[in-house]
């Protein structure tokens, strides 16, 4: 446990959005019901099941497609002011194209949104959380620039149908996972290995799709719908291994390669200078005819700039970072391009996820970094959470994790950071991609052996409930006003 003295005792302002998050593929199930098309994760689970822990799949998952009313009732009981969920592209456009628009899929999200609104819960909607329609993958997926048109027309259908009721939109969740995980590191569908090339090309098209969607919204919807559009980017906090200039720069460079890769273009119009330099020099040394980091034209830079109303941040963990002396520069890979070595401190507590060590102080630091680098744009912490293995409902680790990280968020408010919301990952245990159901991030546990997929509150639910009711992280008598 954490001693209360280190926990910020100021209330969160009434306007601060507080809630929980999920994603379509991880919770909905109903993978082929009511006209839904196949997406790249359906394909992986069905044709390549050994990629997934225990050969699991998300055919049923939490069955939220059928249980959304019960889920909203749980959210209401929890007392959230916002719920972040994602829309499944292939539920709305089963082929990925406009030749088929699936009204039953649209109805599902209409019903979910009206259920949320009826309960005074603000929807925060992710348009794309990794589940690309398979037919779009069959022609190359994100590295094929046709994806730009396809994404924009999908987003138009989404705004057209739901935009009157949705004020917060996220174009992409963790594009680094889609691009790096999907095209280079083999951790995510479509598991293509074109390391050092594919992740950059994917990103280039994805960013253009984001920017064009932003302009399309401005032109066709903003006047009447008045929403806010952002993008959710994940990053670690990188703490320099020493005070040496080289290590301090390496730590910053790592965040530029991770968060800045996406955030710099959508704010300043282009990739971070340090990325252009490092990937450019390395590509030249390797004998490539041009940088593996694609270039934006002048017109594209102009179109890319200022295309977010807020920035989403997913923060889970931190690393120690040091400069890597790499004279040879042989490896062709995003990770190597940054020339940073990373490690976890042995004293950082472990979790059920090998990549996730508990480093709460990183939250305040990364929020300050984002605020400083993007000139005070509003920030929403769209994911933050911790995994356990589900052996007990007494998830004290989660209570401590949320309390300590939320305290960091509240400290950041005191620092003057323009953070406006926080959605905890996750409302309930769900399908954790290649980790199947082995890593549990939920406030509610879900019985995946029960055909009813019964939800049971963990101990953290009572903590979170109390927090949401008081907007304060310590006992009420010790709370001070916002
Ligand atoms: C989030 O990503 C996702 O948005 C969400 O869907 C997911 O449920 C949640 O994490 C919890 O896992 O393959 O060992 O090298 C968090 C950031 C970055 C975590 C990439 C996994 C791969 C680690 N992710 N990371 S590894």
Coordinates of C-alpha atoms and ligand atoms in Angstrom, one line a residue:
X1 CA 0.0 0.0 0.0
X2 CA 0.9 3.6 -0.3
X3 CA 1.0 6.0 2.6
X4 CA -1.6 8.7 2.2
X5 CA 0.9 11.5 2.8
X6 CA 2.3 11.1 -0.8
X7 CA -1.2 11.2 -2.3
X8 CA -2.5 14.5 -3.6
X9 CA -5.5 15.4 -1.4
X10 CA -7.0 18.1 -3.7
X11 CA -10.2 17.4 -5.4
X12 CA -10.4 17.0 -9.2
X13 CA -12.4 19.9 -10.7
X14 CA -16.1 19.2 -11.5
X15 CA -15.4 19.6 -15.2
X16 CA -12.6 17.0 -15.2
X17 CA -13.8 13.9 -17.2
X18 CA -13.4 10.7 -15.2
X19 CA -14.3 7.3 -16.3
X20 CA -13.2 3.9 -17.8
X21 CA -12.2 2.6 -21.2
X22 CA -12.6 -0.4 -23.4
X23 CA -12.2 -1.4 -27.1
X24 CA -14.6 -3.1 -29.5
X25 CA -12.6 -6.2 -30.4
X26 CA -11.6 -6.8 -26.8
X27 CA -15.2 -6.8 -25.3
X28 CA -18.0 -7.1 -28.0
X29 CA -17.8 -10.7 -29.2
X30 CA -20.5 -11.4 -31.8
X31 CA -17.7 -11.6 -34.3
X32 CA -19.9 -12.7 -37.2
X33 CA -23.4 -11.6 -36.0
X34 CA -25.9 -9.2 -37.6
X35 CA -23.7 -8.8 -40.7
X36 CA -20.4 -7.9 -39.2
X37 CA -17.4 -8.5 -41.5
X38 CA -14.1 -10.2 -40.7
X39 CA -11.3 -8.1 -39.4
X40 CA -7.6 -8.8 -39.1
X41 CA -7.8 -10.0 -35.5
X42 CA -10.7 -12.4 -36.4
X43 CA -8.4 -13.7 -39.1
X44 CA -5.4 -14.1 -36.8
X45 CA -7.4 -15.9 -34.1
X46 CA -9.1 -18.2 -36.5
X47 CA -6.3 -19.1 -38.9
X48 CA -3.2 -18.6 -36.8
X49 CA -4.4 -19.4 -33.2
X50 CA -1.0 -20.3 -31.9
X51 CA -0.1 -16.6 -31.9
X52 CA -2.6 -16.2 -29.1
X53 CA -2.0 -17.4 -25.5
X54 CA -3.8 -20.7 -25.0
X55 CA -5.2 -20.4 -28.6
X56 CA -8.0 -18.2 -27.3
X57 CA -10.1 -15.9 -29.5
X58 CA -12.5 -13.0 -29.1
X59 CA -15.5 -14.6 -30.8
X60 CA -17.6 -14.0 -27.7
X61 CA -15.1 -12.1 -25.4
X62 CA -17.2 -10.2 -22.8
X63 CA -20.3 -10.5 -25.0
X64 CA -20.9 -6.8 -24.7
X65 CA -22.6 -6.8 -28.1
X66 CA -25.5 -8.4 -26.2
X67 CA -24.8 -7.1 -22.7
X68 CA -24.3 -3.4 -23.3
X69 CA -27.3 -2.4 -21.2
X70 CA -25.9 -4.3 -18.3
X71 CA -22.5 -2.7 -18.9
X72 CA -23.9 0.8 -18.9
X73 CA -25.8 0.0 -15.7
X74 CA -22.4 -1.0 -14.1
X75 CA -20.9 2.3 -15.4
X76 CA -23.8 4.2 -13.9
X77 CA -23.3 2.4 -10.6
X78 CA -19.6 3.1 -10.6
X79 CA -20.4 6.8 -11.1
X80 CA -18.4 7.6 -14.2
X81 CA -18.9 10.9 -16.1
X82 CA -17.3 9.5 -19.3
X83 CA -17.0 6.1 -21.0
X84 CA -14.4 5.5 -23.7
X85 CA -15.2 2.7 -26.2
X86 CA -14.3 2.0 -29.8
X87 CA -16.3 1.3 -33.0
X88 CA -15.7 -1.8 -35.0
X89 CA -15.1 -0.7 -38.6
X90 CA -16.2 -4.1 -40.0
X91 CA -19.4 -4.1 -38.0
X92 CA -20.4 -0.9 -39.8
X93 CA -18.7 -1.5 -43.2
X94 CA -18.3 -5.3 -43.4
X95 CA -16.2 -5.2 -46.6
X96 CA -14.3 -2.1 -45.5
X97 CA -15.8 -0.2 -48.4
X98 CA -19.0 1.8 -48.8
X99 CA -20.6 -0.8 -51.0
X100 CA -22.2 -2.3 -47.9
X101 CA -23.4 -0.3 -45.0
X102 CA -24.6 -2.5 -42.2
X103 CA -27.6 -0.9 -40.5
X104 CA -27.6 -3.5 -37.7
X105 CA -24.1 -2.6 -36.8
X106 CA -25.0 1.1 -36.8
X107 CA -28.0 0.4 -34.6
X108 CA -25.8 -1.3 -32.0
X109 CA -23.7 1.8 -31.4
X110 CA -26.8 4.1 -31.6
X111 CA -28.3 2.0 -28.8
X112 CA -25.2 2.0 -26.8
X113 CA -24.8 5.8 -27.1
X114 CA -28.4 6.5 -26.2
X115 CA -28.2 4.2 -23.2
X116 CA -25.1 6.2 -22.1
X117 CA -26.7 9.5 -22.6
X118 CA -29.8 8.4 -20.8
X119 CA -27.6 7.7 -17.8
X120 CA -25.7 11.0 -18.1
X121 CA -22.5 9.4 -19.3
X122 CA -20.5 11.2 -22.0
X123 CA -19.3 9.0 -24.8
X124 CA -15.6 9.3 -25.8
X125 CA -15.4 7.3 -29.0
X126 CA -12.3 5.8 -30.6
X127 CA -13.0 5.3 -34.3
X128 CA -10.2 2.8 -34.8
X129 CA -8.7 0.5 -32.1
X130 CA -6.7 -2.0 -34.3
X131 CA -9.4 -4.1 -35.9
X132 CA -9.0 -3.4 -39.6
X133 CA -11.4 -5.0 -42.0
X134 CA -9.7 -8.0 -43.6
X135 CA -10.4 -7.0 -47.2
X136 CA -8.4 -3.8 -46.6
X137 CA -5.5 -5.9 -45.3
X138 CA -5.8 -8.1 -48.3
X139 CA -4.7 -5.1 -50.5
X140 CA -1.8 -4.2 -48.1
X141 CA -3.5 -2.4 -45.2
X142 CA -2.0 0.8 -43.9
X143 CA 1.2 0.8 -46.0
X144 CA -1.1 1.1 -49.1
X145 CA -2.1 4.7 -49.4
X146 CA -5.6 3.8 -50.5
X147 CA -6.2 3.4 -46.7
X148 CA -6.5 7.2 -46.5
X149 CA -9.6 7.3 -48.6
X150 CA -11.1 4.3 -47.0
X151 CA -10.5 5.6 -43.5
X152 CA -12.0 9.0 -44.3
X153 CA -15.1 7.6 -45.8
X154 CA -15.6 5.3 -42.8
X155 CA -15.1 8.2 -40.4
X156 CA -17.7 10.1 -42.4
X157 CA -20.3 7.3 -41.9
X158 CA -19.4 7.4 -38.2
X159 CA -19.8 11.2 -37.8
X160 CA -23.0 11.1 -39.9
X161 CA -24.6 8.5 -37.8
X162 CA -23.3 9.3 -34.3
X163 CA -21.9 12.8 -34.4
X164 CA -24.9 14.5 -33.0
X165 CA -24.4 12.6 -29.7
X166 CA -20.7 12.4 -29.5
X167 CA -18.5 15.3 -28.5
X168 CA -15.2 13.6 -28.1
X169 CA -13.6 11.6 -30.9
X170 CA -10.3 9.7 -31.1
X171 CA -9.3 8.9 -34.7
X172 CA -6.7 6.3 -33.8
X173 CA -5.7 4.3 -30.7
X174 CA -2.0 3.8 -30.3
X175 CA -1.0 4.1 -33.9
X176 CA 2.5 2.9 -33.0
X177 CA 1.0 -0.5 -32.1
X178 CA -0.9 -0.7 -35.5
X179 CA 2.3 0.2 -37.4
X180 CA 5.2 -1.0 -35.3
X181 CA 3.4 -4.0 -33.8
X182 CA 1.7 -4.9 -37.0
X183 CA 4.4 -4.3 -39.6
X184 CA 7.7 -4.6 -37.7
X185 CA 7.8 -6.2 -34.3
X186 CA 5.2 -9.0 -35.0
X187 CA 3.2 -8.3 -31.8
X188 CA 0.0 -7.3 -33.5
X189 CA -2.1 -8.3 -36.5
X190 CA -1.4 -8.5 -39.4
X191 CA 2.0 -9.8 -38.1
X192 CA 4.0 -8.6 -41.2
X193 CA 7.7 -8.2 -40.7
X194 CA 9.0 -5.2 -42.8
X195 CA 10.9 -3.8 -39.9
X196 CA 12.5 -0.3 -40.5
X197 CA 10.3 0.3 -43.5
X198 CA 6.8 -0.9 -42.9
X199 CA 6.2 0.9 -39.6
X200 CA 7.2 4.3 -41.1
X201 CA 5.1 3.9 -44.3
X202 CA 2.1 2.7 -42.2
X203 CA 2.5 5.7 -40.0
X204 CA 2.8 8.1 -42.9
X205 CA -0.6 7.0 -44.4
X206 CA -2.2 6.7 -41.0
X207 CA -1.3 10.3 -40.2
X208 CA -2.6 11.5 -43.5
X209 CA -5.9 9.7 -42.8
X210 CA -6.0 11.4 -39.4
X211 CA -5.4 14.9 -40.9
X212 CA -7.9 14.4 -43.8
X213 CA -10.5 13.2 -41.4
X214 CA -10.0 16.3 -39.2
X215 CA -10.4 18.6 -42.2
X216 CA -13.5 16.6 -43.4
X217 CA -15.0 17.0 -39.9
X218 CA -14.3 20.8 -40.0
X219 CA -15.9 21.1 -43.4
X220 CA -18.9 18.8 -43.1
X221 CA -19.8 18.4 -39.5
X222 CA -18.2 20.8 -37.0
X223 CA -20.7 23.6 -37.3
X224 CA -23.6 21.4 -36.4
X225 CA -21.9 18.8 -34.2
X226 CA -19.3 20.9 -32.3
X227 CA -17.2 18.0 -31.2
X228 CA -13.5 17.7 -30.3
X229 CA -11.1 15.5 -32.3
X230 CA -8.0 13.9 -30.9
X231 CA -5.6 11.0 -31.4
X232 CA -4.5 8.6 -28.7
X233 CA -0.8 8.0 -28.5
X234 CA 1.0 5.6 -26.1
X235 CA 4.3 6.2 -24.6
X236 CA 6.5 5.2 -21.7
X237 CA 8.2 7.9 -19.6
X238 CA 11.9 7.6 -20.2
X239 CA 14.1 8.6 -17.3
X240 CA 17.8 9.3 -18.1
X241 CA 20.2 6.7 -16.8
X242 CA 22.7 9.5 -15.8
X243 CA 23.1 13.3 -15.9
X244 CA 25.3 13.0 -18.9
X245 CA 24.1 15.1 -21.8
X246 CA 24.1 12.0 -24.1
X247 CA 21.7 10.1 -21.7
X248 CA 19.5 13.1 -21.1
X249 CA 19.1 13.6 -24.8
X250 CA 18.6 9.9 -25.4
X251 CA 15.7 9.8 -22.9
X252 CA 14.0 12.7 -24.6
X253 CA 14.8 11.2 -28.1
X254 CA 13.0 8.0 -27.1
X255 CA 9.8 9.9 -26.2
X256 CA 10.2 11.9 -29.5
X257 CA 10.4 8.6 -31.4
X258 CA 7.4 7.2 -29.5
X259 CA 5.0 10.1 -28.7
X260 CA 6.5 12.7 -31.0
X261 CA 6.4 10.4 -34.0
X262 CA 2.6 11.0 -34.1
X263 CA 2.1 14.1 -31.9
X264 CA 4.6 16.4 -33.7
X265 CA 3.0 16.0 -37.2
X266 CA -0.6 16.6 -35.9
X267 CA 0.5 19.8 -34.1
X268 CA 3.6 21.1 -36.0
X269 CA 3.0 19.5 -39.4
X270 CA 6.0 17.2 -39.6
X271 CA 8.0 14.5 -37.8
X272 CA 10.3 15.6 -34.9
X273 CA 13.6 17.1 -36.2
X274 CA 15.5 14.4 -34.2
X275 CA 13.7 11.6 -36.0
X276 CA 14.4 13.1 -39.4
X277 CA 18.0 13.4 -38.5
X278 CA 18.6 10.0 -36.9
X279 CA 16.6 7.9 -39.4
X280 CA 17.9 10.0 -42.3
X281 CA 21.6 9.6 -41.4
X282 CA 21.2 6.0 -40.6
X283 CA 19.4 5.3 -43.9
X284 CA 22.2 7.1 -45.8
X285 CA 24.9 5.1 -44.0
X286 CA 23.0 1.9 -44.8
X287 CA 23.0 2.8 -48.5
X288 CA 19.3 3.5 -49.0
X289 CA 18.5 6.0 -51.8
X290 CA 16.3 8.0 -49.4
X291 CA 15.4 8.1 -45.7
X292 CA 13.3 5.2 -44.5
X293 CA 11.3 7.9 -42.8
X294 CA 9.0 9.2 -45.6
X295 CA 8.9 12.9 -46.3
X296 CA 5.8 15.1 -46.2
X297 CA 5.5 17.7 -49.0
X298 CA 5.1 21.4 -48.2
X299 CA 1.4 21.1 -48.9
X300 CA 1.1 18.0 -46.7
X301 CA 2.9 19.7 -43.8
X302 CA 0.4 22.5 -44.1
X303 CA -2.5 20.1 -44.1
X304 CA -1.1 18.1 -41.2
X305 CA -0.5 21.0 -38.9
X306 CA -3.0 21.7 -36.1
X307 CA -5.2 18.8 -36.7
X308 CA -6.1 17.9 -33.1
X309 CA -8.3 19.6 -30.6
X310 CA -6.8 17.5 -27.8
X311 CA -4.1 14.8 -27.4
X312 CA -4.9 11.4 -25.9
X313 CA -2.2 9.8 -23.8
X314 CA -1.9 6.2 -22.8
X315 CA 0.5 5.8 -20.0
X316 CA 1.2 2.5 -18.2
X317 CA 4.9 2.3 -17.4
X318 CA 8.4 3.8 -17.6
X319 CA 11.9 2.8 -18.6
X320 CA 15.4 4.0 -17.8
X321 CA 17.2 5.3 -21.0
X322 CA 20.8 5.7 -22.0
X323 CA 22.5 6.6 -25.2
X324 CA 23.6 3.7 -27.3
X325 CA 26.9 4.0 -29.1
X326 CA 26.1 2.5 -32.4
X327 CA 28.9 3.4 -34.9
X328 CA 28.0 0.5 -37.2
X329 CA 24.4 1.5 -37.6
X330 CA 23.6 -1.8 -39.3
X331 CA 20.2 -2.7 -37.9
X332 CA 17.2 -1.6 -39.9
X333 CA 14.5 -1.0 -37.3
X334 CA 12.6 1.8 -35.6
X335 CA 13.9 0.8 -32.2
X336 CA 17.6 0.8 -33.3
X337 CA 17.1 4.0 -35.3
X338 CA 16.6 5.8 -32.0
X339 CA 19.9 4.7 -30.7
X340 CA 18.6 4.4 -27.1
X341 CA 19.1 1.5 -24.7
X342 CA 16.4 0.9 -22.1
X343 CA 16.0 -1.1 -19.0
X344 CA 13.7 -1.4 -16.0
X345 CA 14.9 -0.7 -12.5
X346 CA 14.8 -3.9 -10.4
X347 CA 12.9 -2.2 -7.6
X348 CA 10.0 -1.4 -9.9
X349 CA 7.2 -3.8 -9.0
X350 CA 6.2 -6.4 -11.6
X351 CA 2.7 -7.1 -12.8
X352 CA 1.1 -9.9 -14.9
X353 CA 2.4 -8.1 -18.1
X354 CA 6.1 -8.4 -18.7
X355 CA 6.2 -4.9 -20.3
X356 CA 4.5 -3.3 -17.4
X357 CA 6.4 -2.3 -14.2
X358 CA 4.7 0.0 -11.8
X359 CA 6.2 3.5 -11.9
X360 CA 3.6 6.0 -10.7
X361 CA 5.9 9.1 -10.8
X362 CA 6.2 8.7 -14.5
X363 CA 2.7 9.9 -14.9
X364 CA 3.4 13.4 -13.7
X365 CA 6.6 13.6 -15.7
X366 CA 5.1 12.4 -19.0
X367 CA 2.1 14.8 -18.6
X368 CA 4.5 17.7 -18.1
X369 CA 6.5 16.6 -21.1
X370 CA 3.4 16.5 -23.4
X371 CA 2.2 19.8 -22.1
X372 CA 5.5 21.5 -22.7
X373 CA 6.1 20.0 -26.1
X374 CA 2.6 20.7 -27.5
X375 CA 2.1 24.1 -26.0
X376 CA -0.7 23.4 -23.6
X377 CA -3.1 21.5 -25.9
X378 CA -5.8 19.8 -23.8
X379 CA -4.7 16.3 -22.8
X380 CA -6.9 13.3 -21.9
X381 CA -5.3 10.3 -20.2
X382 CA -7.2 7.8 -22.3
X383 CA -5.6 4.7 -20.8
X384 CA -3.8 3.8 -17.6
X385 CA -4.1 0.6 -15.7
X386 CA -2.5 -2.5 -14.3
X387 CA -2.8 -6.3 -14.9
X388 CA -3.0 -9.2 -12.5
X389 CA -3.6 -12.9 -13.2
X390 CA -7.2 -13.2 -11.8
X391 CA -6.6 -15.5 -8.9
X392 CA -8.3 -13.1 -6.5
X393 CA -10.9 -10.3 -6.4
X394 CA -8.9 -8.6 -3.7
X395 CA -6.9 -6.5 -6.3
X396 CA -5.1 -4.1 -3.9
X397 CA -2.4 -3.8 -6.5
X398 CA -5.0 -2.0 -8.8
X399 CA -6.2 0.2 -6.0
X400 CA -2.7 1.4 -5.2
X401 CA -1.9 1.7 -8.9
X402 CA -4.9 3.9 -9.7
X403 CA -4.5 6.0 -6.6
X404 CA -0.8 6.7 -7.2
X405 CA -1.2 7.4 -10.9
X406 CA -4.3 9.6 -10.4
X407 CA -2.3 11.4 -7.7
X408 CA 0.3 12.1 -10.4
X409 CA -2.4 13.4 -12.7
X410 CA -3.7 15.7 -9.9
X411 CA -0.1 16.9 -9.3
X412 CA 0.2 17.7 -13.0
X413 CA -2.9 19.9 -12.7
X414 CA -1.1 21.7 -9.9
X415 CA 1.9 22.1 -12.3
X416 CA -0.4 23.9 -14.7
X417 CA -0.7 21.0 -17.2
X418 CA -3.8 21.2 -19.3
X419 CA -5.1 17.7 -18.6
X420 CA -8.9 17.5 -18.8
X421 CA -9.8 13.9 -18.3
X422 CA -8.8 10.3 -17.4
X423 CA -10.3 7.0 -18.4
X424 CA -9.0 3.9 -16.6
X425 CA -8.1 0.8 -18.5
X426 CA -10.2 -1.1 -18.1
X427 CA -13.8 -1.3 -17.1
X428 CA -13.6 -5.1 -17.1
X429 CA -11.3 -8.0 -17.9
X430 CA -11.2 -8.6 -21.6
X431 CA -9.4 -10.1 -24.6
X432 CA -5.8 -8.9 -24.2
X433 CA -4.8 -9.5 -27.9
X434 CA -2.0 -12.0 -28.1
X435 CA -2.1 -12.5 -24.3
X436 CA -5.6 -13.9 -24.6
X437 CA -7.4 -13.8 -21.3
X438 CA -4.3 -14.3 -19.2
X439 CA -3.7 -10.7 -18.2
X440 CA -6.6 -9.1 -16.3
X441 CA -6.9 -5.3 -16.4
X442 CA -10.5 -4.9 -15.3
X443 CA -12.2 -3.2 -12.4
X444 CA -14.9 -5.9 -12.9
X445 CA -13.9 -9.5 -13.4
X446 CA -15.6 -11.4 -16.1
X447 CA -16.2 -15.2 -15.9
X448 CA -15.1 -16.4 -19.4
X449 CA -16.2 -19.9 -18.6
X450 CA -19.8 -18.8 -17.9
X451 CA -22.0 -18.6 -21.1
X452 CA -23.6 -15.5 -19.4
X453 CA -20.1 -13.9 -19.0
X454 CA -21.1 -12.8 -15.4
X455 CA -19.4 -9.6 -14.3
X456 CA -18.2 -9.4 -10.6
X457 CA -16.8 -6.3 -9.0
X458 CA -13.3 -6.5 -7.7
X459 CA -12.2 -4.7 -4.6
X460 CA -11.0 -1.8 -6.8
X461 CA -14.6 -1.1 -7.8
X462 CA -15.3 0.2 -4.3
X463 CA -12.2 2.3 -4.3
X464 CA -13.0 3.8 -7.7
X465 CA -16.7 4.4 -6.8
X466 CA -15.6 6.3 -3.7
X467 CA -13.1 8.3 -5.7
X468 CA -15.7 9.2 -8.4
X469 CA -18.2 10.2 -5.7
X470 CA -15.8 12.4 -3.9
X471 CA -13.4 13.3 -6.8
X472 CA -10.7 12.9 -4.1
X473 CA -8.0 10.3 -3.6
X474 CA -7.9 10.4 0.2
X475 CA -10.6 10.0 2.9
X476 CA -13.2 12.7 2.6
X477 CA -12.4 14.6 5.8
X478 CA -8.8 15.1 4.5
X479 CA -10.0 16.4 1.0
X480 CA -9.4 20.0 0.1
X481 CA -11.3 21.9 -2.6
X482 CA -10.2 21.9 -6.2
Ligands
LIG1 C1 -2.9 -0.8 -24.5 O1 -1.6 -0.7 -25.0 C2 -4.0 -1.1 -25.5 O2 -4.5 0.1 -26.1 C3 -5.2 -1.9 -25.0 O3 -6.0 -2.3 -26.0 C4 -4.7 -3.0 -24.1 O4 -5.7 -3.8 -23.6 C5 -3.9 -2.4 -23.0 O5 -2.7 -1.8 -23.5 C6 -3.3 -3.4 -22.0 O6 -2.5 -4.3 -22.5 O7 5.1 -7.3 -26.9 O8 6.0 -7.3 -24.7 O9 7.0 -6.0 -26.4 C7 -0.6 -0.5 -24.1 C8 0.7 -0.3 -24.7 C9 2.5 -1.2 -25.9 C10 1.4 -2.6 -24.3 C11 3.1 -2.4 -26.5 C12 2.1 -3.8 -24.9 C13 3.9 -4.6 -26.3 C14 4.9 -5.2 -25.3 N1 1.2 -1.5 -25.3 N2 3.3 -3.5 -25.6 S1 5.8 -6.5 -25.9

